[in-house]
Structure formats: structure tokens, C-alpha cells
PDB file of C-alpha atoms in Angstrom:
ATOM      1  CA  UNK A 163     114.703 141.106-113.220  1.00  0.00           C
ATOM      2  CA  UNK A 164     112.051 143.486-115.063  1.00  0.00           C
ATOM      3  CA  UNK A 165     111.814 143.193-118.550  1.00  0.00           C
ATOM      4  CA  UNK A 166     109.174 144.464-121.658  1.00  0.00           C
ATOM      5  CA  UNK A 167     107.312 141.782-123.411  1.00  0.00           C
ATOM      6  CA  UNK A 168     108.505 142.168-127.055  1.00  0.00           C
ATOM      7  CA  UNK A 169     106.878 138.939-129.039  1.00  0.00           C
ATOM      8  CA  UNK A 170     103.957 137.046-127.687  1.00  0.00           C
ATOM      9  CA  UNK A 171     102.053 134.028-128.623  1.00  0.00           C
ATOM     10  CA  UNK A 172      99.492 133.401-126.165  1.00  0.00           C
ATOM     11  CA  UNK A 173      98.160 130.086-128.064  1.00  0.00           C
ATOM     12  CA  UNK A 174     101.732 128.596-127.468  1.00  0.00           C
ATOM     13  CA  UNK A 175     102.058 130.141-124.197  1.00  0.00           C
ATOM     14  CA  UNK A 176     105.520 131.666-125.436  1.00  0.00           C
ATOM     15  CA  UNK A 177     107.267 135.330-125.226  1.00  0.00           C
ATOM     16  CA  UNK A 178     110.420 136.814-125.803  1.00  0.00           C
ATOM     17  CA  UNK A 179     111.322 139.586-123.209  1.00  0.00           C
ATOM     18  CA  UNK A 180     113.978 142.418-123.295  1.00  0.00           C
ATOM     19  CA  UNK A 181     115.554 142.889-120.280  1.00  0.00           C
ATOM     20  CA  UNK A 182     116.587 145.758-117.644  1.00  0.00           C
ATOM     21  CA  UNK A 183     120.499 144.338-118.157  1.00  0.00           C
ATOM     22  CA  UNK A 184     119.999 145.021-121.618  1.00  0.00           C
ATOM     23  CA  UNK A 185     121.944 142.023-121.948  1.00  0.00           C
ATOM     24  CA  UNK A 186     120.280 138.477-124.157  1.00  0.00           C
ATOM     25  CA  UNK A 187     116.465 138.283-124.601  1.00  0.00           C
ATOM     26  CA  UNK A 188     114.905 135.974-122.304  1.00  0.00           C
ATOM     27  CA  UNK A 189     112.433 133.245-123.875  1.00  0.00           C
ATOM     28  CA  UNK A 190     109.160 132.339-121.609  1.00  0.00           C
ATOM     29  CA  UNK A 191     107.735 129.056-121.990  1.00  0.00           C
ATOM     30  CA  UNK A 192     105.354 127.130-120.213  1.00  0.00           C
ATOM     31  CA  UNK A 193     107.508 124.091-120.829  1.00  0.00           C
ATOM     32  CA  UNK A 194     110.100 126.522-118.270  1.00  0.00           C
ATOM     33  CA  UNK A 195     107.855 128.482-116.266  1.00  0.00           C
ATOM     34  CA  UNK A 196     104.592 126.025-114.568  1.00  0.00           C
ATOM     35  CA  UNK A 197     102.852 129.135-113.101  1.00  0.00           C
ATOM     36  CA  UNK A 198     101.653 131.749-115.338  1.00  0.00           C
ATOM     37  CA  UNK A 199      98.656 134.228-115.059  1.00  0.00           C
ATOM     38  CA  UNK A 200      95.270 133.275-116.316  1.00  0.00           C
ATOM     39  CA  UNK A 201      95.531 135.899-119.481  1.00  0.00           C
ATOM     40  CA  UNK A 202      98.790 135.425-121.000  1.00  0.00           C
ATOM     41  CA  UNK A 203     100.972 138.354-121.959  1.00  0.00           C
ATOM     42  CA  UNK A 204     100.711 140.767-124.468  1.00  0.00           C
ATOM     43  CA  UNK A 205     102.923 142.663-126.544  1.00  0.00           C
ATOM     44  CA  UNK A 206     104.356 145.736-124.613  1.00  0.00           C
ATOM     45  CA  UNK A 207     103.118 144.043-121.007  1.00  0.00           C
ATOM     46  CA  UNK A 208     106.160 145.351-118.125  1.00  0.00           C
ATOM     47  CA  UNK A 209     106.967 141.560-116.054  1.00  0.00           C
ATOM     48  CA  UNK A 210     109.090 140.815-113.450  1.00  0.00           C
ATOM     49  CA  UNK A 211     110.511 137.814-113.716  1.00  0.00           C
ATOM     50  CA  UNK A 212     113.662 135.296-112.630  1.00  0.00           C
ATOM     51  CA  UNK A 213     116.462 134.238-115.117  1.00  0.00           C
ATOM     52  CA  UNK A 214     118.457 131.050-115.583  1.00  0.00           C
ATOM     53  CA  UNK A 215     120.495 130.269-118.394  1.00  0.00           C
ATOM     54  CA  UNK A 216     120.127 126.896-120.145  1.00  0.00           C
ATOM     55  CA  UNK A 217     122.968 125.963-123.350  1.00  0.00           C
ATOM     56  CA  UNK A 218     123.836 129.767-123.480  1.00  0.00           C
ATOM     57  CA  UNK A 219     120.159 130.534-123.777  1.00  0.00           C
ATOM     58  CA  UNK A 220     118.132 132.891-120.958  1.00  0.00           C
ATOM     59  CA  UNK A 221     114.585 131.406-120.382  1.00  0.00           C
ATOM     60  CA  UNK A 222     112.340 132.669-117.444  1.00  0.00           C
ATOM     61  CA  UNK A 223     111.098 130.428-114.716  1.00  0.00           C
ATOM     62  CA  UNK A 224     109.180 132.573-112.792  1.00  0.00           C
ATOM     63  CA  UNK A 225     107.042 135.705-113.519  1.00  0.00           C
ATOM     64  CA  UNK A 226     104.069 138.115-113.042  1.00  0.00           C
ATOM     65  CA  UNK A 227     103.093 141.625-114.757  1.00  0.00           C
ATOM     66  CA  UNK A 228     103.708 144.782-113.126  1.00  0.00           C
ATOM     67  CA  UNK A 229     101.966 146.917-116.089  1.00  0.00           C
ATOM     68  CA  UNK A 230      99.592 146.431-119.083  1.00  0.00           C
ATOM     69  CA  UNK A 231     101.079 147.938-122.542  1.00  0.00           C
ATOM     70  CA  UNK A 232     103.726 149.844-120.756  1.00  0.00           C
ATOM     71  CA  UNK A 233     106.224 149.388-123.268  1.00  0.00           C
ATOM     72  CA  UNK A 234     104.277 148.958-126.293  1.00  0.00           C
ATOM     73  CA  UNK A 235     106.355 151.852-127.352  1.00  0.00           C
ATOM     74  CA  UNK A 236     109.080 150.309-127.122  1.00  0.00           C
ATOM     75  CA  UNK A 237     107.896 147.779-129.545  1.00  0.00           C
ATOM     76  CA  UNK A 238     106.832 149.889-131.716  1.00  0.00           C
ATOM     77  CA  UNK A 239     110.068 152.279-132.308  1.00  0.00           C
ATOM     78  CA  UNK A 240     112.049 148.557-132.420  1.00  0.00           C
ATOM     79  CA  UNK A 241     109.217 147.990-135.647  1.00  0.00           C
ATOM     80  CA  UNK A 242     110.297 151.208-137.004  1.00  0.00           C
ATOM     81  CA  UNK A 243     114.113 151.368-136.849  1.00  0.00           C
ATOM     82  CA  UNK A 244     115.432 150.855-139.906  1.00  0.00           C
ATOM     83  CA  UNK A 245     118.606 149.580-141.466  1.00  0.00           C
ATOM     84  CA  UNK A 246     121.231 152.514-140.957  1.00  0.00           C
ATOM     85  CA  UNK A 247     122.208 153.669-144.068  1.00  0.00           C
ATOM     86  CA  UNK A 248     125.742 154.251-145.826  1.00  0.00           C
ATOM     87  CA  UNK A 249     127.160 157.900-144.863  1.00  0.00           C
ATOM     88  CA  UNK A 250     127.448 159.957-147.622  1.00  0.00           C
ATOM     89  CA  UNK A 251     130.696 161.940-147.778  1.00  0.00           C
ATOM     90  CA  UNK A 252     132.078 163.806-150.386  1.00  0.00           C
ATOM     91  CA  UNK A 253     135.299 161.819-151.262  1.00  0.00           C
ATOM     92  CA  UNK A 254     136.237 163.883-154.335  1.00  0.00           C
ATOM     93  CA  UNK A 255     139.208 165.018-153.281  1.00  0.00           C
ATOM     94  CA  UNK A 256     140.699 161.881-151.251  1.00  0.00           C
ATOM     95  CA  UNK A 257     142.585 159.668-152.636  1.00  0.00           C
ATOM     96  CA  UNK A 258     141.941 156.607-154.769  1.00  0.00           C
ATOM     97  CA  UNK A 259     140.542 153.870-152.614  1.00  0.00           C
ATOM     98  CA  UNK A 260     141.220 150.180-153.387  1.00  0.00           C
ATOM     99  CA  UNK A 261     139.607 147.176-152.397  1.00  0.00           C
ATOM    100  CA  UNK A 262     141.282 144.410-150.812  1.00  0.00           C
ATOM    101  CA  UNK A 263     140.754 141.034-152.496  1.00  0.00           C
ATOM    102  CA  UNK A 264     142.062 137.507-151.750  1.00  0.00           C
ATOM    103  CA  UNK A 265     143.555 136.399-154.987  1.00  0.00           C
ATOM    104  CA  UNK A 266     143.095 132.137-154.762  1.00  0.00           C
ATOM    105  CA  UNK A 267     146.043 132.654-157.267  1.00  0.00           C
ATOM    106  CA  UNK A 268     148.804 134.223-155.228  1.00  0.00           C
ATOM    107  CA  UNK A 269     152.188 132.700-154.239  1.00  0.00           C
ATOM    108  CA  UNK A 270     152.140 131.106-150.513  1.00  0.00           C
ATOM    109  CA  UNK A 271     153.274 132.788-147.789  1.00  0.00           C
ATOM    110  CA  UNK A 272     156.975 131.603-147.227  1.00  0.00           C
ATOM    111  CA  UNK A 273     157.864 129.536-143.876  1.00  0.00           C
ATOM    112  CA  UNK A 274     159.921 130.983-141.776  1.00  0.00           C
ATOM    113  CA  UNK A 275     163.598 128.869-142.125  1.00  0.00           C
ATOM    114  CA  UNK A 276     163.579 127.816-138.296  1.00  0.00           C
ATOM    115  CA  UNK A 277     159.825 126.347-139.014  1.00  0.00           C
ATOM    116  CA  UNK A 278     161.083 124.311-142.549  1.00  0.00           C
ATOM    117  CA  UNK A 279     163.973 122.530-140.074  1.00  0.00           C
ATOM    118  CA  UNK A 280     161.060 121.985-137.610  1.00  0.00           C
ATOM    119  CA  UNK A 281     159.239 120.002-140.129  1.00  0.00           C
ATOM    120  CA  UNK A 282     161.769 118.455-141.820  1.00  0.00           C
TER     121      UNK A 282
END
């Protein structure tokens, strides 16, 4: 798989890549992957690497770099993107809109009469 180096800690020898499948990050460790490359990868390097998944998590256990800061980028518009914010409509001429709340105070639900013989 080829993937963009998004978080790096080259002290820890960890990462966090996005991948091509635009499916889970994938989390590089030394602890998963025994060969790395003498300098460690930065932020934005381009790897190609091999997945396995381990308790629903995707760690890498083999990799190399195909490009230096290729997708730094990437990282950087990922920095940038903001919370989306509300749309703003003009609702002045729609009708009243309430809001649904769960009142702890409310009658049950009734049971159906062929449950109540069940459970009698």
C-alpha cells in the first residue's frame, strides 16, 4: 500500500500514515516493523508499506519511502480545515420548529396484550 506520513515522532520511532484506500490510518512502530531506514520519517514523507490488522487496529510491518515531503500539503490543508459551520438559511417564513425532548416524566409505553400474557 502507499500512504502519506501525517504525524511523526522520530525519537519514538512512531508515525501515523493515511492511506491510498482511504480507509483507517495505519500506526508504524518499531515495536511492529524491525527494519526501518536510518533517518526516520518525516511529516509529509510518500512510503510504501504492508498492512496487517491487529484488535481492529492497522499497524505497518514493512516499509520504505518513495518521496521526501511529497505530501506535506496534504498535512498542511488537514491543519487548516476547520470545523464546518452551521448553514445559515433564512427560516422566516417556515414554520415553527420544535425540539424533541425525552421527558424522564412521561407515562410508559403500553405492552402490547399478547406480550402481558407472555409474561404473566
Amino acid at each position: 500500500m502507499i500512504g502519506v506520513i501525517l504525524w511523526s515522532d522520530p525519537a519514538a520511532e512512531k508515525a501515523v500514515i493515511w492511506c491510498e484506500d482511504h480507509g483507517d490510518l495505519a500506526f508504524l512502530s518499531r515495536a511492529e516493523c524491525k527494519v526501518l531506514p536510518d533517518a526516520f520519517f518525516d511529516v509529509g514523507d510518500m512510503v510504501e508499506f504492508d498492512v496487517f490488522a491487529e484488535r481492529n487496529v492497522r499497524k505497518v510491518n514493512r516499509v520504505s519511502r518513495l518521496a521526501q515531503s511529497f505530501g506535506r500539503s496534504l498535512t498542511g490543508h488537514l491543519e487548516q480545515t476547520r470545523k464546518p459551520q452551521r448553514a445559515r438559511v433564512d427560516v422566516s417564513d417556515s414554520a415553527e420548529i420544535i425540539p424533541f425532548r425525552l421527558n424522564p416524566g412521561a407515562r410508559p409505553i403500553p405492552v402490547p396484550v399478547a406480550d402481558q400474557r407472555r409474561r404473566g
